[in-house]
XYZ file of N, CA and C in Angstrom:
513
model
N 24.304 41.394 71.001
C 25.475 41.856 70.221
C 26.142 40.861 69.498
N 26.224 41.206 68.115
C 26.928 40.090 67.343
C 28.456 40.405 67.148
N 29.200 39.409 66.675
C 30.722 39.747 66.681
C 30.912 40.379 65.282
N 32.270 40.685 65.268
C 32.678 41.431 63.913
C 32.800 40.415 62.958
N 33.188 39.277 63.051
C 33.131 38.230 61.917
C 31.915 38.068 61.425
N 30.929 38.014 62.359
C 29.346 37.701 61.863
C 28.886 38.776 61.381
N 29.227 40.061 61.691
C 28.856 41.403 61.031
C 29.326 41.439 59.590
N 30.751 41.152 59.540
C 31.292 41.374 58.177
C 30.846 40.223 56.994
N 30.361 39.167 57.640
C 30.082 38.187 56.538
C 28.698 38.326 56.314
N 27.799 39.088 57.015
C 26.383 39.226 56.608
C 26.199 40.584 56.130
N 27.332 41.610 55.959
C 27.080 42.869 55.456
C 26.963 42.928 54.157
N 26.020 43.726 53.577
C 25.779 43.867 52.173
C 25.351 45.412 52.025
N 25.572 45.785 50.605
C 25.191 47.230 50.428
C 23.833 47.348 50.669
N 23.445 48.464 51.275
C 22.174 48.999 51.463
C 21.345 48.107 52.657
N 22.094 47.495 53.383
C 21.506 46.649 54.473
C 20.458 47.678 55.453
N 19.481 47.064 55.985
C 18.791 47.693 57.029
C 18.429 47.035 58.146
N 19.051 45.896 58.191
C 19.024 45.040 59.357
C 19.295 45.636 60.707
N 18.281 45.494 61.825
C 18.499 46.375 63.040
C 19.783 45.743 63.970
N 20.046 44.481 63.795
C 21.183 44.079 64.482
C 22.318 44.395 63.968
N 22.472 44.492 62.569
C 23.753 45.002 61.813
C 23.941 46.500 62.240
N 23.015 47.219 62.115
C 23.081 48.569 62.256
C 23.500 49.038 63.780
N 23.021 48.153 64.721
C 23.427 48.436 66.134
C 24.769 48.035 66.191
N 25.279 46.983 65.619
C 26.848 46.716 65.613
C 27.720 47.951 65.046
N 27.064 48.271 63.909
C 27.785 49.366 63.171
C 27.819 50.725 63.951
N 27.004 51.110 64.991
C 26.982 52.134 65.917
C 28.030 52.119 66.925
N 28.249 50.649 67.257
C 29.376 50.595 68.396
C 30.663 50.166 68.061
N 30.942 49.791 66.827
C 32.236 49.260 66.485
C 32.826 50.296 65.331
N 33.886 50.684 65.685
C 34.664 51.606 64.733
C 35.258 50.937 63.502
N 36.004 49.830 64.024
C 36.595 48.961 62.903
C 35.670 48.412 61.822
N 34.445 48.027 62.315
C 33.425 47.645 61.239
C 32.942 48.769 60.591
N 32.747 49.814 61.147
C 32.372 51.064 60.269
C 33.206 51.366 59.168
N 34.486 51.214 59.461
C 35.575 51.425 58.197
C 35.337 50.554 57.066
N 34.874 49.232 57.669
C 34.906 48.250 56.557
C 33.573 48.451 55.733
N 32.491 48.814 56.588
C 31.163 49.029 55.915
C 31.164 50.298 54.859
N 31.827 51.239 55.313
C 31.866 52.560 54.621
C 32.572 52.118 53.310
N 33.477 51.192 53.271
C 34.246 50.765 51.898
C 33.187 50.023 50.871
N 32.191 49.503 51.687
C 31.340 48.477 50.811
C 30.169 49.615 50.287
N 29.725 50.201 51.249
C 28.529 51.124 50.985
C 28.837 52.525 51.633
N 29.092 53.539 50.858
C 29.397 54.826 51.634
C 28.154 55.311 52.499
N 26.805 54.995 52.158
C 25.889 55.207 52.780
C 25.667 54.717 54.300
N 26.448 53.782 54.415
C 26.399 53.141 55.815
C 27.034 54.048 56.902
N 27.798 55.060 56.379
C 28.109 56.046 57.426
C 27.232 56.947 57.894
N 26.212 57.302 57.145
C 24.947 58.008 57.453
C 23.965 57.113 58.379
N 23.931 55.673 58.061
C 23.015 54.797 58.674
C 23.833 54.623 60.044
N 24.993 54.770 60.253
C 25.563 54.689 61.582
C 25.123 55.799 62.417
N 24.660 56.825 62.156
C 24.494 57.828 62.904
C 23.180 57.731 63.491
N 22.347 57.023 62.914
C 20.879 56.682 63.462
C 19.928 57.910 63.075
N 19.069 58.039 64.097
C 18.129 59.206 64.002
C 16.720 58.736 63.366
N 16.577 57.479 63.342
C 15.213 57.039 63.035
C 14.143 57.456 63.961
N 14.531 57.381 65.039
C 13.580 57.897 66.093
C 13.279 59.316 66.251
N 14.153 60.265 65.387
C 13.729 61.664 65.691
C 12.671 62.041 64.700
N 11.794 62.736 65.076
C 10.469 63.364 64.525
C 10.563 64.738 64.769
N 10.427 65.664 63.702
C 10.242 67.127 63.795
C 9.036 67.544 64.771
N 9.119 68.738 65.304
C 7.939 69.265 66.095
C 6.732 69.359 65.157
N 5.521 68.747 65.710
C 4.228 68.834 65.009
C 4.135 67.485 63.934
N 5.366 66.895 63.827
C 4.978 65.598 62.964
C 5.581 66.033 61.623
N 5.864 64.792 60.870
C 6.562 64.812 59.436
C 5.520 65.549 58.569
N 4.242 65.385 58.664
C 3.269 66.054 57.801
C 3.452 67.564 57.920
N 3.295 68.111 59.263
C 3.727 69.438 59.360
C 4.891 70.074 58.889
N 6.025 69.247 58.914
C 7.154 69.944 58.448
C 7.230 69.790 57.040
N 6.701 68.909 56.185
C 6.479 68.862 54.851
C 5.637 70.148 54.287
N 4.467 70.432 55.059
C 3.778 71.459 54.921
C 4.331 72.788 54.861
N 5.193 72.757 55.934
C 5.847 74.261 56.016
C 7.012 74.385 54.901
N 7.623 73.324 54.542
C 8.623 73.238 53.386
C 8.024 73.568 52.030
N 6.649 73.089 51.828
C 5.969 73.318 50.597
C 5.541 74.886 50.443
N 5.125 75.370 51.699
C 4.736 76.791 51.734
C 5.798 77.819 51.386
N 7.035 77.480 51.874
C 8.213 78.224 51.697
C 8.596 78.126 50.048
N 8.499 76.823 49.608
C 8.641 76.790 48.015
C 7.766 77.709 47.258
N 6.586 77.597 47.712
C 5.499 78.335 46.840
C 5.979 80.057 47.075
N 6.151 80.220 48.224
C 6.435 81.889 48.497
C 7.607 82.241 47.523
N 8.741 81.378 47.591
C 9.869 81.605 46.832
C 9.557 81.685 45.240
N 8.580 80.879 44.881
C 8.288 80.798 43.451
C 7.516 82.163 43.254
N 6.561 82.682 43.861
C 5.799 83.831 43.724
C 6.788 85.114 43.736
N 7.890 85.153 44.569
C 8.755 86.007 44.444
C 9.540 86.244 43.405
N 10.029 85.163 42.779
C 10.768 85.134 41.573
C 9.938 85.483 40.392
N 8.691 84.990 40.343
C 7.697 85.318 39.257
C 7.389 86.866 39.135
N 7.287 87.411 40.173
C 7.000 88.910 40.358
C 8.054 89.753 39.896
N 9.116 89.333 40.500
C 10.419 90.287 40.005
C 10.808 90.260 38.514
N 10.330 88.972 38.016
C 10.992 88.727 36.483
C 9.988 89.379 35.582
N 8.781 89.575 35.798
C 7.682 90.133 34.895
C 7.464 91.641 35.148
N 8.330 92.391 35.811
C 7.990 93.796 36.033
C 8.779 94.689 35.029
N 7.740 94.794 33.973
C 8.203 95.766 32.870
C 7.440 97.037 32.792
N 7.956 98.056 32.140
C 7.074 99.351 32.062
C 6.150 99.170 30.731
N 4.854 99.693 31.118
C 3.846 99.634 29.976
C 4.251 100.816 29.019
N 3.380 101.008 27.852
C 3.896 102.020 26.882
C 3.461 103.408 27.494
N 2.298 103.381 28.363
C 2.043 104.556 28.975
C 3.028 105.265 30.018
N 3.672 104.417 30.679
C 4.805 104.706 31.568
C 5.986 105.132 30.900
N 6.154 104.575 29.726
C 7.490 105.111 29.005
C 7.241 106.284 28.200
N 5.945 106.497 27.913
C 5.563 107.889 27.238
C 5.611 108.936 28.317
N 5.180 108.800 29.478
C 5.211 109.687 30.637
C 6.774 110.090 31.060
N 7.683 109.104 30.889
C 8.864 109.217 31.086
C 9.592 110.162 30.247
N 9.264 109.914 28.855
C 9.871 110.532 27.675
C 9.484 111.957 27.685
N 8.190 112.234 28.150
C 7.515 113.756 28.140
C 8.057 114.439 29.208
N 8.396 113.702 30.454
C 9.067 114.349 31.459
C 10.469 114.744 31.182
N 11.278 113.985 30.437
C 12.660 114.291 30.011
C 12.560 115.474 29.028
N 11.595 115.160 27.980
C 11.570 116.360 27.025
C 11.171 117.748 27.569
N 10.465 117.781 28.755
C 9.989 118.935 29.364
C 11.059 119.624 30.243
N 11.923 118.608 30.735
C 13.001 119.064 31.526
C 14.095 119.711 30.645
N 14.416 119.147 29.589
C 15.264 119.774 28.581
C 14.969 121.187 27.907
N 13.556 121.043 27.768
C 13.160 122.248 27.087
C 13.252 123.483 28.150
N 12.747 123.052 29.312
C 12.690 124.113 30.544
C 14.025 124.694 30.796
N 15.272 123.816 30.725
C 16.568 124.165 30.938
C 17.121 125.011 29.679
N 16.672 124.647 28.653
C 17.057 125.542 27.609
C 16.690 126.869 27.581
N 15.201 126.995 27.920
C 14.550 128.213 28.105
C 15.109 129.131 29.069
N 15.531 128.612 30.244
C 16.188 129.340 31.493
C 17.524 129.667 30.865
N 18.390 129.083 30.392
C 19.742 129.372 29.777
C 19.581 130.368 28.771
N 18.543 130.564 27.870
C 18.498 131.541 26.888
C 17.944 132.826 27.549
N 17.273 132.640 28.576
C 16.749 134.035 29.335
C 17.902 134.582 30.305
N 18.663 133.895 30.789
C 19.837 134.308 31.495
C 21.133 134.717 30.866
N 21.184 134.282 29.622
C 22.246 134.744 28.862
C 22.234 136.002 28.464
N 23.385 136.923 28.466
C 23.335 138.190 28.214
C 23.199 138.506 26.900
N 22.471 139.550 26.424
C 22.112 139.970 24.834
C 23.566 140.405 24.298
N 23.806 139.927 22.899
C 25.024 140.347 22.446
C 24.911 141.881 22.037
N 25.983 142.539 22.030
C 26.119 143.920 21.511
C 25.691 143.898 20.193
N 25.111 145.100 19.808
C 24.498 145.101 18.303
C 25.631 145.273 17.559
N 25.624 144.972 16.340
C 26.665 145.170 15.452
C 26.723 146.410 14.663
N 27.845 147.344 14.647
C 28.102 148.611 14.068
C 28.564 148.549 12.630
N 28.103 149.224 11.959
C 28.625 149.430 10.436
C 29.876 150.009 10.474
N 30.666 149.375 9.537
C 32.189 149.688 9.488
C 32.206 151.164 9.214
N 31.570 151.889 8.550
C 31.694 153.259 8.338
C 31.575 154.130 9.519
N 31.007 153.582 10.634
C 30.777 154.606 11.668
C 31.969 154.214 12.504
N 32.598 153.325 12.482
C 33.738 153.146 13.514
C 34.966 153.612 12.968
N 35.616 154.493 13.767
C 36.857 155.394 13.493
C 37.955 154.328 13.876
N 38.994 154.369 12.846
C 40.166 153.602 13.336
C 40.962 154.590 14.059
N 41.659 153.947 14.965
C 42.692 154.834 15.775
C 43.948 155.307 15.137
N 44.282 156.547 15.625
C 45.474 157.116 14.927
C 46.556 156.152 14.922
N 47.584 156.229 13.943
C 48.764 155.266 14.003
C 49.649 155.572 14.980
N 50.160 154.751 15.806
C 51.106 154.990 16.901
C 52.337 154.932 16.420
N 53.315 155.572 16.963
C 54.705 155.287 16.770
C 55.068 153.720 16.873
N 55.871 153.332 15.927
C 56.354 151.628 15.963
C 57.272 151.671 17.336
N 56.950 150.704 18.087
C 57.665 150.205 19.186
C 58.188 148.894 19.064
N 59.425 148.606 19.622
C 59.950 147.402 19.625
C 59.378 146.445 20.770
N 58.839 145.349 20.083
C 57.862 144.652 20.967
C 58.616 143.258 21.455
N 59.947 143.416 21.240
C 60.658 142.123 21.577
C 60.704 141.904 23.158
N 60.310 140.696 23.467
C 60.199 140.537 25.119
C 61.079 139.276 25.358
N 61.458 138.689 24.406
C 62.251 137.380 24.775
C 63.929 137.753 24.493
N 64.740 137.202 25.112
C 66.012 137.439 24.881
C 66.442 137.031 23.513
N 67.505 137.793 23.092
C 68.091 137.662 21.674
C 69.229 136.828 21.941
N 69.723 135.606 21.319
C 70.673 134.979 21.538
C 71.684 134.925 20.129
N 72.746 135.151 20.389
C 73.803 135.486 19.259
C 74.889 134.702 19.514
N 75.506 133.753 18.587
C 76.776 133.349 18.695
C 77.774 134.425 18.220
N 78.799 134.391 19.270
C 79.941 135.535 18.920
C 80.940 134.801 18.326
N 81.410 133.503 18.917
C 82.513 132.698 18.356
C 82.017 131.102 18.805
N 83.115 130.429 18.536
C 82.825 128.996 18.723
C 82.572 128.672 20.200
N 83.035 129.423 21.023
C 83.085 129.176 22.492
C 82.270 130.166 23.355
N 81.758 131.233 22.589
C 81.306 132.447 23.451
C 79.928 132.522 22.880
N 78.852 133.025 23.631
C 77.439 133.353 23.425
C 77.063 134.554 23.927
N 76.419 135.404 23.227
C 76.027 136.944 23.691
C 74.438 136.527 23.702
N 73.933 137.150 25.008
C 72.431 136.893 25.262
C 72.069 138.416 25.691
N 71.038 139.199 24.973
C 70.750 140.555 25.215
C 69.242 140.297 25.411
N 68.943 140.884 26.878
C 67.568 140.999 27.297
C 67.008 142.396 27.108
N 66.043 142.486 26.219
C 65.339 143.815 25.862
C 64.301 144.116 27.013
N 64.086 145.421 27.171
C 63.112 146.046 28.341
C 62.564 147.299 27.662
N 61.498 147.235 27.101
C 60.782 148.558 26.439
C 61.560 149.088 25.487
N 62.313 148.442 24.739
C 62.956 148.954 23.470
C 64.522 149.358 23.830
N 64.770 149.207 25.077
C 66.201 149.412 25.484
C 66.800 148.253 25.932
N 68.071 147.993 25.668
C 68.752 146.685 26.210
C 69.221 147.072 27.684
N 68.827 146.173 28.482
C 69.252 146.539 29.931
C 70.315 145.445 30.408
N 70.276 144.299 29.964
C 71.288 143.235 30.503
C 71.732 142.501 29.097
N 73.124 142.605 29.351
C 73.753 141.570 28.162
C 74.818 140.786 28.908
N 74.538 139.481 28.569
C 75.412 138.302 29.123
C 76.146 137.778 28.055
N 77.521 137.422 28.673
C 78.357 136.760 27.475
C 78.863 135.528 28.325
N 78.650 134.271 27.589
C 78.978 133.130 27.975
C 80.116 132.753 27.308
N 81.257 132.343 27.938
C 82.435 131.802 27.240
C 82.892 130.602 28.185
N 83.226 129.606 27.495
C 83.354 128.288 28.100
C 84.794 128.411 28.503
N 85.746 129.116 27.895
C 87.139 129.190 27.999
C 87.660 130.002 29.253
N 86.787 131.013 29.559
C 86.984 131.867 30.924
C 86.947 130.937 32.183
N 87.570 131.533 33.238
C 87.566 130.723 34.527
C 85.934 131.021 35.005
N 85.724 129.962 36.039
C 84.312 129.893 36.567
C 84.026 131.118 37.610
N 85.434 131.465 38.219
C 85.296 132.554 39.387
C 85.326 133.981 38.826
N 85.181 134.398 37.749
C 85.132 135.907 37.054
C 83.803 136.311 37.482
């Protein structure tokens, strides 16, 4: 094991010396100094050079490359899926047949209109006596303070109301 002064004196960016990396993994103070010099030293302090994936590095790289090829094929198939002119023609014919069929059903179910009669054969009804067709109240101003409201019903006046602001409210 080397001392901290020796480590700091021999430290340089991108160092791969085994004794320096061993000291780096055990000393937290030297880790802070080495990370200021080269941020990659933080990852070098973790170690892991002895770790090998199951089946070896070549098997791991082969698995990764197979996954890359599969993803590439998936995206190429999805991007080039377009309709041919025959498929488009079949869709257009189906839509046209549906619209035509719906129109024919609508025309078949619609009731036939009544035949038009000539004006000479239509007899006009006899003239009825004139009635008063007023259904809304008639409002008249009697004076500046009073208003008269008449509510007709079948030609006769049933209700007459007089509104006068000067009269007491309890009348």
